[in-house]
Amino acid sequence: LISRLERLRAIGASVHGGVTRPAFSPADVRARHLATDFMRQAGLRPRVDAAANLIGSAPGHQSGLGTLLLGSHLDTVPNGGAFDGVYGVLAAIEVFQSLRDHRVTLDHPAAAIAFSNEEGTPGTLPMFGSRAVAGMLERGESDRRDAAGHVLGNLLADAGGDPTRLDMARWPVGSIAAFLELHIEQGPVLDRAQTPIGVVEAISGRQTVAVTVAGTASHGGTTPMANRRDALVAAAQIVLGVRDLGGPSGVTRVATVGECVVLPGAWNVVPGEVRLIVDLRDIRSEAIERGIDRLRALADRVGADSGTTVTVTPAQRVEPVWCDPRLRSLVANVADELDLAHQPLPSGAGHDAQWVSCVAPSAMIFVPSTRGISHTPEEHSSPADLIAGADVLLNSVLAMDRALRPHATDRTASHATG
Ligand SMILES: [Zn+2]
């Protein structure tokens, strides 16, 4: 696993030590080819589905069972890290390598998957492959062009997909018995707590909100301070107010202003308009709703105090997704058996699992990210933690193979009714 991670790290390696492997770039294509080789070495039969997801399958002993699906993504953000996504794909392949090395065949059919375009190469929407698996693509999505002007459908076709038959990539409900995604945490919780395994409770939902502050642009030299309607000074109070919306004393887990456009944007002009984008995240929908309410109240207050007009427009919303409770306790039990400390935690970032959960019971396992750094060349996880996570994944697959057989379910059902 570790040597394969090193080989993938070299594909798209930048001079700064990072990895640049945007979806469908030549580097991404090379990474997909190498992962295909690894799948074959692990005894899997690789194929590319209509959405350009790379899937390596292994048949099961018993017929009529749903597939145990494991995986993540191979693409990266520009100058990103060497572990985000690729770790989950290679660990999934490693599970099958271990099963093959030990001549173990599962009852369930099983597969390792590398979802296409998780990061959303510029100009396209993120998590294309997993949304295709869930049947959640938007109409006409493959007609979109990326930042370089390439039509997404052509990129999909070049990667082995078929943009005219994207519905073929969908897995009907029941066809996936369970999905597990192993991933680096990308935050500091596990590293600070020195806990090797995170059992993800839920994948945070998020709400972006556009806030526009309209004041009056005027001469920065001649307009007296008392006569100003300075949109940026008002926006600064919004930014501080948003900070207070997040955290234990606020209403959402985190709250961020990450974009700010100042107009007209000249050093000698009192700003007439400021456009902010607010990002609210929580694993509870109600918390996000409360965050929007508080933001509206804040906007009214700041507008009244500053003589500006502040408008609040909720934009994109992604609902929080709770991981399957049965899979969460199964993963926690496996970690206990392996004598690995574990703790529940929310996922701050979005992941493919949130879409697969639309069609199958899904869960995520996290390993620590050193100092919580991710999406940069400094992204790092220790080999010991990476191996521990893969061990939990392997043993979770074995446990799922036992627990998710129909007669295992029947026993639970008759117990419940009896
Ligand atoms: Zn990722």
CSV table of C-alpha atoms and ligand atoms in Angstrom, one decimal:
chain,number,residue,atom,x,y,z
A,1,LEU,CA,0.0,0.0,0.0
A,2,ILE,CA,2.7,2.5,1.0
A,3,SER,CA,4.8,1.8,-2.1
A,4,ARG,CA,1.8,2.1,-4.4
A,5,LEU,CA,1.0,5.4,-2.7
A,6,GLU,CA,4.5,6.6,-3.6
A,7,ARG,CA,4.1,5.5,-7.2
A,8,LEU,CA,0.9,7.4,-7.5
A,9,ARG,CA,2.4,10.4,-5.8
A,10,ALA,CA,4.9,10.6,-8.7
A,11,ILE,CA,2.1,11.0,-11.2
A,12,GLY,CA,1.4,14.7,-11.6
A,13,ALA,CA,4.1,15.6,-9.0
A,14,SER,CA,4.8,19.3,-9.0
A,15,VAL,CA,8.2,20.9,-8.2
A,16,HIS,CA,6.8,22.1,-4.9
A,17,GLY,CA,6.2,18.5,-3.7
A,18,GLY,CA,2.5,18.6,-4.3
A,19,VAL,CA,0.4,16.6,-6.8
A,20,THR,CA,-1.5,18.2,-9.7
A,21,ARG,CA,-3.9,15.6,-11.1
A,22,PRO,CA,-7.1,17.3,-12.1
A,23,ALA,CA,-9.8,14.9,-13.5
A,24,PHE,CA,-9.2,13.8,-17.1
A,25,SER,CA,-5.8,15.5,-17.3
A,26,PRO,CA,-3.0,13.4,-18.8
A,27,ALA,CA,-1.7,12.8,-15.2
A,28,ASP,CA,-5.2,11.6,-14.1
A,29,VAL,CA,-5.3,9.3,-17.2
A,30,ARG,CA,-1.9,7.8,-16.2
A,31,ALA,CA,-3.0,7.4,-12.6
A,32,ARG,CA,-6.1,5.5,-13.8
A,33,HIS,CA,-3.9,3.2,-15.9
A,34,LEU,CA,-1.6,2.4,-13.0
A,35,ALA,CA,-4.6,1.8,-10.7
A,36,THR,CA,-6.0,-0.5,-13.4
A,37,ASP,CA,-2.8,-2.5,-13.3
A,38,PHE,CA,-3.0,-2.7,-9.5
A,39,MET,CA,-6.5,-3.9,-9.7
A,40,ARG,CA,-5.5,-6.7,-12.1
A,41,GLN,CA,-2.6,-7.7,-9.7
A,42,ALA,CA,-5.2,-7.9,-6.9
A,43,GLY,CA,-7.3,-10.3,-8.9
A,44,LEU,CA,-10.0,-7.8,-9.8
A,45,ARG,CA,-11.6,-7.4,-13.2
A,46,PRO,CA,-11.4,-3.7,-14.2
A,47,ARG,CA,-13.9,-1.9,-16.3
A,48,VAL,CA,-14.8,1.8,-16.9
A,49,ASP,CA,-18.5,2.7,-16.6
A,50,ALA,CA,-20.4,5.3,-18.7
A,51,ALA,CA,-19.4,8.0,-16.1
A,52,ALA,CA,-15.7,7.1,-16.4
A,53,ASN,CA,-15.7,5.5,-13.0
A,54,LEU,CA,-12.9,2.9,-12.8
A,55,ILE,CA,-14.4,-0.3,-11.2
A,56,GLY,CA,-12.5,-3.5,-10.4
A,57,SER,CA,-14.8,-6.3,-9.5
A,58,ALA,CA,-14.5,-9.7,-7.8
A,59,PRO,CA,-17.3,-12.3,-7.9
A,60,GLY,CA,-18.7,-13.7,-4.7
A,61,HIS,CA,-19.4,-17.3,-3.6
A,62,GLN,CA,-23.1,-16.7,-3.2
A,63,SER,CA,-25.5,-15.5,-5.9
A,64,GLY,CA,-28.1,-12.9,-5.3
A,65,LEU,CA,-26.2,-10.7,-2.9
A,66,GLY,CA,-25.5,-7.0,-3.3
A,67,THR,CA,-22.0,-5.8,-4.0
A,68,LEU,CA,-19.7,-4.7,-1.2
A,69,LEU,CA,-18.2,-1.5,-2.7
A,70,LEU,CA,-15.1,0.2,-1.5
A,71,GLY,CA,-13.2,3.3,-2.8
A,72,SER,CA,-12.7,7.0,-3.3
A,73,HIS,CA,-11.1,9.1,-6.0
A,74,LEU,CA,-7.8,9.5,-7.8
A,75,ASP,CA,-8.1,13.1,-9.0
A,76,THR,CA,-6.6,16.0,-7.0
A,77,VAL,CA,-6.9,19.8,-6.7
A,78,PRO,CA,-4.1,21.8,-8.4
A,79,ASN,CA,-0.9,21.4,-6.3
A,80,GLY,CA,-2.8,19.2,-3.8
A,81,GLY,CA,-1.6,16.4,-1.6
A,82,ALA,CA,-0.6,12.8,-2.1
A,83,PHE,CA,-3.3,11.1,0.0
A,84,ASP,CA,-6.7,12.8,-0.5
A,85,GLY,CA,-8.8,10.3,-2.3
A,86,VAL,CA,-6.0,8.1,-3.7
A,87,TYR,CA,-5.5,6.5,-0.3
A,88,GLY,CA,-9.0,5.2,-0.3
A,89,VAL,CA,-8.7,3.8,-3.8
A,90,LEU,CA,-5.4,2.1,-3.1
A,91,ALA,CA,-6.4,0.8,0.3
A,92,ALA,CA,-9.6,-0.7,-1.4
A,93,ILE,CA,-7.3,-2.4,-3.9
A,94,GLU,CA,-5.0,-3.6,-1.1
A,95,VAL,CA,-8.0,-5.2,0.6
A,96,PHE,CA,-8.5,-7.4,-2.4
A,97,GLN,CA,-4.8,-8.0,-2.7
A,98,SER,CA,-4.8,-9.3,0.9
A,99,LEU,CA,-7.8,-11.5,0.3
A,100,ARG,CA,-6.1,-12.9,-2.8
A,101,ASP,CA,-2.8,-13.5,-1.1
A,102,HIS,CA,-4.7,-15.4,1.7
A,103,ARG,CA,-6.9,-17.2,-0.8
A,104,VAL,CA,-10.1,-15.8,0.8
A,105,THR,CA,-13.2,-15.5,-1.4
A,106,LEU,CA,-16.1,-13.4,0.0
A,107,ASP,CA,-19.7,-14.5,-0.2
A,108,HIS,CA,-20.7,-11.1,-1.6
A,109,PRO,CA,-19.5,-9.8,-4.9
A,110,ALA,CA,-17.2,-6.9,-4.2
A,111,ALA,CA,-15.5,-4.1,-6.0
A,112,ALA,CA,-13.0,-1.3,-5.6
A,113,ILE,CA,-14.0,1.9,-7.3
A,114,ALA,CA,-12.2,5.1,-8.3
A,115,PHE,CA,-14.9,7.7,-8.8
A,116,SER,CA,-14.3,10.1,-11.7
A,117,ASN,CA,-13.9,13.9,-11.2
A,118,GLU,CA,-14.5,14.1,-7.4
A,119,GLU,CA,-12.8,17.5,-7.1
A,120,GLY,CA,-14.7,19.1,-9.9
A,121,THR,CA,-12.1,20.1,-12.5
A,122,PRO,CA,-12.6,23.9,-13.1
A,123,GLY,CA,-15.9,24.6,-15.0
A,124,THR,CA,-17.5,21.3,-14.0
A,125,LEU,CA,-19.5,20.2,-10.9
A,126,PRO,CA,-17.7,18.1,-8.3
A,127,MET,CA,-18.4,14.4,-7.5
A,128,PHE,CA,-19.5,13.6,-11.0
A,129,GLY,CA,-18.8,9.8,-10.8
A,130,SER,CA,-20.5,9.3,-7.4
A,131,ARG,CA,-23.5,11.3,-8.5
A,132,ALA,CA,-23.7,9.2,-11.6
A,133,VAL,CA,-23.7,6.0,-9.4
A,134,ALA,CA,-26.6,7.5,-7.4
A,135,GLY,CA,-28.4,8.7,-10.5
A,136,MET,CA,-28.1,12.3,-9.3
A,137,LEU,CA,-26.5,14.0,-12.3
A,138,GLU,CA,-27.9,17.2,-13.5
A,139,ARG,CA,-29.6,17.4,-16.9
A,140,GLY,CA,-27.1,18.4,-19.7
A,141,GLU,CA,-24.2,18.2,-17.3
A,142,SER,CA,-21.9,16.4,-19.8
A,143,ASP,CA,-22.4,19.3,-22.3
A,144,ARG,CA,-20.6,21.7,-19.9
A,145,ARG,CA,-17.1,22.9,-20.8
A,146,ASP,CA,-14.2,22.9,-18.5
A,147,ALA,CA,-12.0,25.9,-18.0
A,148,ALA,CA,-9.9,25.0,-21.1
A,149,GLY,CA,-13.0,24.8,-23.3
A,150,HIS,CA,-13.2,21.0,-23.5
A,151,VAL,CA,-16.7,19.5,-23.5
A,152,LEU,CA,-17.1,17.3,-20.4
A,153,GLY,CA,-18.7,14.5,-22.5
A,154,ASN,CA,-15.7,14.3,-24.8
A,155,LEU,CA,-13.4,14.1,-21.7
A,156,LEU,CA,-15.6,11.3,-20.4
A,157,ALA,CA,-15.4,9.4,-23.7
A,158,ASP,CA,-11.6,9.8,-23.9
A,159,ALA,CA,-11.4,8.3,-20.4
A,160,GLY,CA,-13.5,5.3,-21.5
A,161,GLY,CA,-16.9,6.6,-20.5
A,162,ASP,CA,-20.0,7.0,-22.6
A,163,PRO,CA,-21.8,10.4,-22.2
A,164,THR,CA,-24.8,9.2,-24.2
A,165,ARG,CA,-25.5,6.4,-21.7
A,166,LEU,CA,-24.8,8.0,-18.4
A,167,ASP,CA,-27.9,6.3,-16.8
A,168,MET,CA,-26.0,3.0,-17.3
A,169,ALA,CA,-23.6,4.1,-14.5
A,170,ARG,CA,-26.4,4.2,-12.0
A,171,TRP,CA,-26.6,1.3,-9.4
A,172,PRO,CA,-30.2,0.5,-8.5
A,173,VAL,CA,-31.1,0.5,-4.9
A,174,GLY,CA,-30.3,-2.9,-3.4
A,175,SER,CA,-27.5,-3.7,-5.8
A,176,ILE,CA,-24.9,-2.2,-3.4
A,177,ALA,CA,-25.0,-4.1,-0.1
A,178,ALA,CA,-22.8,-1.5,1.5
A,179,PHE,CA,-20.3,1.2,0.6
A,180,LEU,CA,-17.2,2.1,2.6
A,181,GLU,CA,-14.9,5.0,1.9
A,182,LEU,CA,-11.6,5.2,3.7
A,183,HIS,CA,-10.2,8.8,3.6
A,184,ILE,CA,-7.7,11.1,5.4
A,185,GLU,CA,-9.5,13.4,7.8
A,186,GLN,CA,-8.3,16.6,6.2
A,187,GLY,CA,-8.8,18.3,9.6
A,188,PRO,CA,-7.0,18.3,12.9
A,189,VAL,CA,-9.3,16.4,15.3
A,190,LEU,CA,-7.7,12.9,15.2
A,191,ASP,CA,-4.2,14.2,15.0
A,192,ARG,CA,-4.7,16.4,18.1
A,193,ALA,CA,-6.5,13.6,20.0
A,194,GLN,CA,-3.8,11.1,18.9
A,195,THR,CA,-6.6,8.8,17.8
A,196,PRO,CA,-5.8,6.6,14.9
A,197,ILE,CA,-9.3,5.9,13.6
A,198,GLY,CA,-12.2,8.2,13.0
A,199,VAL,CA,-15.7,6.8,12.5
A,200,VAL,CA,-17.6,9.4,10.6
A,201,GLU,CA,-21.0,10.2,12.0
A,202,ALA,CA,-22.2,12.4,9.2
A,203,ILE,CA,-21.0,14.3,6.3
A,204,SER,CA,-21.6,18.0,6.9
A,205,GLY,CA,-24.2,19.7,4.9
A,206,ARG,CA,-23.4,23.2,3.7
A,207,GLN,CA,-25.1,26.3,2.6
A,208,THR,CA,-23.6,29.1,0.6
A,209,VAL,CA,-25.2,32.5,1.0
A,210,ALA,CA,-24.5,35.5,-1.1
A,211,VAL,CA,-24.5,38.7,0.9
A,212,THR,CA,-24.4,42.1,-1.0
A,213,VAL,CA,-23.8,45.3,0.9
A,214,ALA,CA,-24.8,48.4,-1.1
A,215,GLY,CA,-23.5,51.8,0.1
A,216,THR,CA,-22.4,54.8,-1.9
A,217,ALA,CA,-19.2,55.1,-3.8
A,218,SER,CA,-17.6,58.5,-3.2
A,219,HIS,CA,-14.3,60.3,-3.3
A,220,GLY,CA,-11.9,59.0,-0.6
A,221,GLY,CA,-10.3,62.4,-0.2
A,222,THR,CA,-13.3,64.8,-0.2
A,223,THR,CA,-16.1,62.8,1.5
A,224,PRO,CA,-16.1,63.6,5.3
A,225,MET,CA,-16.2,60.5,7.5
A,226,ALA,CA,-19.6,61.4,8.9
A,227,ASN,CA,-21.1,61.5,5.4
A,228,ARG,CA,-20.0,58.1,4.2
A,229,ARG,CA,-22.0,55.0,3.4
A,230,ASP,CA,-19.0,52.7,3.2
A,231,ALA,CA,-20.0,49.3,2.0
A,232,LEU,CA,-16.7,47.7,3.1
A,233,VAL,CA,-16.8,48.9,6.6
A,234,ALA,CA,-20.3,47.5,6.9
A,235,ALA,CA,-19.1,44.2,5.2
A,236,ALA,CA,-16.3,44.0,7.8
A,237,GLN,CA,-19.0,43.8,10.6
A,238,ILE,CA,-20.8,41.1,8.6
A,239,VAL,CA,-17.5,39.1,8.4
A,240,LEU,CA,-17.0,39.3,12.1
A,241,GLY,CA,-20.6,38.4,12.8
A,242,VAL,CA,-20.3,35.4,10.5
A,243,ARG,CA,-17.3,34.3,12.5
A,244,ASP,CA,-19.4,34.3,15.6
A,245,LEU,CA,-22.1,32.2,13.9
A,246,GLY,CA,-19.7,29.2,14.0
A,247,GLY,CA,-18.3,27.2,16.9
A,248,PRO,CA,-19.5,26.1,20.3
A,249,SER,CA,-20.9,29.6,21.1
A,250,GLY,CA,-22.5,30.0,17.7
A,251,VAL,CA,-25.2,28.0,15.8
A,252,THR,CA,-23.3,26.1,13.1
A,253,ARG,CA,-20.2,24.0,13.5
A,254,VAL,CA,-18.2,26.3,11.2
A,255,ALA,CA,-19.0,29.5,9.4
A,256,THR,CA,-16.7,31.2,6.8
A,257,VAL,CA,-16.5,34.2,4.5
A,258,GLY,CA,-14.1,33.1,1.8
A,259,GLU,CA,-14.9,35.5,-1.0
A,260,CYS,CA,-15.1,39.2,-1.0
A,261,VAL,CA,-15.4,41.5,-4.0
A,262,VAL,CA,-15.0,45.3,-3.4
A,263,LEU,CA,-16.4,47.7,-5.9
A,264,PRO,CA,-15.3,49.8,-7.6
A,265,GLY,CA,-12.1,48.5,-5.9
A,266,ALA,CA,-9.9,51.6,-6.2
A,267,TRP,CA,-7.6,52.8,-3.3
A,268,ASN,CA,-9.0,56.3,-3.4
A,269,VAL,CA,-12.7,55.6,-3.6
A,270,VAL,CA,-15.0,54.8,-0.7
A,271,PRO,CA,-16.4,51.3,-1.5
A,272,GLY,CA,-19.9,51.5,-3.0
A,273,GLU,CA,-20.6,47.8,-3.0
A,274,VAL,CA,-19.3,44.6,-1.5
A,275,ARG,CA,-20.2,41.1,-2.4
A,276,LEU,CA,-19.5,38.4,0.1
A,277,ILE,CA,-20.0,34.6,-0.1
A,278,VAL,CA,-20.7,33.0,3.3
A,279,ASP,CA,-20.3,29.2,3.8
A,280,LEU,CA,-22.2,27.6,6.7
A,281,ARG,CA,-21.6,23.9,7.6
A,282,ASP,CA,-23.1,21.5,10.1
A,283,ILE,CA,-24.3,17.9,10.3
A,284,ARG,CA,-27.8,19.1,11.3
A,285,SER,CA,-30.1,20.8,8.8
A,286,GLU,CA,-31.8,22.8,11.7
A,287,ALA,CA,-28.5,24.4,12.6
A,288,ILE,CA,-27.9,25.6,9.1
A,289,GLU,CA,-31.4,27.0,9.0
A,290,ARG,CA,-30.7,28.9,12.3
A,291,GLY,CA,-27.5,30.1,10.8
A,292,ILE,CA,-29.3,31.7,7.9
A,293,ASP,CA,-31.9,33.3,10.2
A,294,ARG,CA,-29.1,34.8,12.4
A,295,LEU,CA,-27.3,36.0,9.3
A,296,ARG,CA,-30.5,37.8,8.1
A,297,ALA,CA,-30.9,39.5,11.5
A,298,LEU,CA,-27.2,40.5,11.4
A,299,ALA,CA,-27.6,41.9,8.0
A,300,ASP,CA,-30.6,44.0,9.1
A,301,ARG,CA,-28.7,45.3,12.1
A,302,VAL,CA,-25.6,46.2,10.2
A,303,GLY,CA,-27.6,47.8,7.4
A,304,ALA,CA,-29.6,50.0,9.8
A,305,ASP,CA,-26.4,51.0,11.7
A,306,SER,CA,-24.4,51.8,8.7
A,307,GLY,CA,-27.0,53.3,6.3
A,308,THR,CA,-26.2,50.6,3.8
A,309,THR,CA,-28.6,48.1,2.2
A,310,VAL,CA,-27.6,44.5,3.0
A,311,THR,CA,-29.3,41.7,1.0
A,312,VAL,CA,-29.0,38.0,2.0
A,313,THR,CA,-29.5,35.4,-0.8
A,314,PRO,CA,-29.2,31.7,0.1
A,315,ALA,CA,-27.5,29.9,-2.8
A,316,GLN,CA,-26.3,26.3,-3.1
A,317,ARG,CA,-27.5,23.9,-0.4
A,318,VAL,CA,-26.1,20.4,0.2
A,319,GLU,CA,-28.0,18.5,2.9
A,320,PRO,CA,-26.1,16.8,5.6
A,321,VAL,CA,-25.8,13.0,5.2
A,322,TRP,CA,-25.8,10.6,8.2
A,323,CYS,CA,-23.6,7.5,7.8
A,324,ASP,CA,-25.4,4.2,8.2
A,325,PRO,CA,-25.6,3.5,12.0
A,326,ARG,CA,-25.2,-0.3,11.5
A,327,LEU,CA,-22.0,0.2,9.4
A,328,ARG,CA,-20.7,2.7,11.9
A,329,SER,CA,-21.0,0.4,14.8
A,330,LEU,CA,-19.5,-2.5,12.7
A,331,VAL,CA,-16.5,-0.3,11.9
A,332,ALA,CA,-16.1,0.7,15.6
A,333,ASN,CA,-16.3,-2.9,16.7
A,334,VAL,CA,-13.6,-3.9,14.2
A,335,ALA,CA,-11.3,-1.1,15.5
A,336,ASP,CA,-11.9,-2.4,19.0
A,337,GLU,CA,-10.9,-5.9,17.9
A,338,LEU,CA,-7.8,-4.6,16.3
A,339,ASP,CA,-7.0,-2.7,19.5
A,340,LEU,CA,-7.1,0.7,17.7
A,341,ALA,CA,-8.5,3.7,19.5
A,342,HIS,CA,-11.4,5.3,17.6
A,343,GLN,CA,-13.8,8.2,17.9
A,344,PRO,CA,-16.9,9.5,16.2
A,345,LEU,CA,-16.5,12.7,14.3
A,346,PRO,CA,-18.2,14.8,11.6
A,347,SER,CA,-16.7,15.1,8.1
A,348,GLY,CA,-16.1,18.7,7.4
A,349,ALA,CA,-15.6,18.3,3.7
A,350,GLY,CA,-17.9,16.7,1.1
A,351,HIS,CA,-17.1,13.2,-0.1
A,352,ASP,CA,-18.3,10.6,-2.7
A,353,ALA,CA,-19.9,8.6,0.1
A,354,GLN,CA,-22.6,11.4,0.6
A,355,TRP,CA,-23.9,10.5,-2.9
A,356,VAL,CA,-23.6,6.8,-2.8
A,357,SER,CA,-25.6,7.0,0.4
A,358,CYS,CA,-28.6,7.9,-1.8
A,359,VAL,CA,-28.7,4.3,-3.1
A,360,ALA,CA,-26.8,2.2,-0.5
A,361,PRO,CA,-25.9,2.0,3.2
A,362,SER,CA,-22.7,4.0,3.4
A,363,ALA,CA,-20.0,4.8,6.0
A,364,MET,CA,-16.6,6.5,6.1
A,365,ILE,CA,-13.4,5.7,8.0
A,366,PHE,CA,-10.9,8.5,8.7
A,367,VAL,CA,-7.2,8.4,9.5
A,368,PRO,CA,-5.3,11.4,11.0
A,369,SER,CA,-3.9,14.2,8.8
A,370,THR,CA,-0.8,15.5,10.3
A,371,ARG,CA,-1.6,19.0,11.7
A,372,GLY,CA,-4.9,18.8,9.9
A,373,ILE,CA,-3.4,20.1,6.7
A,374,SER,CA,-4.9,19.1,3.3
A,375,HIS,CA,-5.3,20.1,-0.3
A,376,THR,CA,-1.6,21.4,-0.2
A,377,PRO,CA,1.8,19.7,-0.8
A,378,GLU,CA,2.2,19.5,3.0
A,379,GLU,CA,-0.7,17.0,3.3
A,380,HIS,CA,0.6,14.0,5.3
A,381,SER,CA,-0.4,10.9,7.2
A,382,SER,CA,2.0,8.5,8.8
A,383,PRO,CA,2.5,5.1,7.3
A,384,ALA,CA,1.4,3.5,10.6
A,385,ASP,CA,-1.9,5.4,10.5
A,386,LEU,CA,-2.4,4.6,6.8
A,387,ILE,CA,-1.8,0.9,7.4
A,388,ALA,CA,-4.1,0.9,10.5
A,389,GLY,CA,-6.9,2.5,8.4
A,390,ALA,CA,-6.5,-0.1,5.7
A,391,ASP,CA,-6.5,-2.9,8.4
A,392,VAL,CA,-9.9,-1.5,9.6
A,393,LEU,CA,-11.2,-1.4,6.1
A,394,LEU,CA,-10.1,-5.0,5.4
A,395,ASN,CA,-11.6,-6.4,8.6
A,396,SER,CA,-14.8,-4.3,8.1
A,397,VAL,CA,-15.2,-6.0,4.7
A,398,LEU,CA,-14.8,-9.4,6.3
A,399,ALA,CA,-17.3,-8.4,9.0
A,400,MET,CA,-19.8,-7.0,6.5
A,401,ASP,CA,-19.5,-10.1,4.4
A,402,ARG,CA,-20.7,-12.1,7.5
A,403,ALA,CA,-23.2,-9.6,8.8
A,404,LEU,CA,-24.9,-8.6,5.6
A,405,ARG,CA,-25.8,-12.1,4.3
A,406,PRO,CA,-29.6,-12.6,3.9
A,407,HIS,CA,-29.8,-15.3,6.7
A,408,ALA,CA,-27.9,-12.9,9.0
A,409,THR,CA,-30.6,-10.3,8.3
A,410,ASP,CA,-33.3,-12.9,8.7
A,411,ARG,CA,-32.0,-13.8,12.1
A,412,THR,CA,-32.2,-10.1,13.2
A,413,ALA,CA,-35.7,-9.8,11.7
A,414,SER,CA,-37.1,-12.8,13.4
A,415,HIS,CA,-35.4,-11.7,16.6
A,416,ALA,CA,-37.0,-8.3,16.3
A,417,THR,CA,-40.5,-9.7,15.5
A,418,GLY,CA,-40.1,-12.5,18.1
B,1,ZN,ZN,-11.2,13.4,-1.2
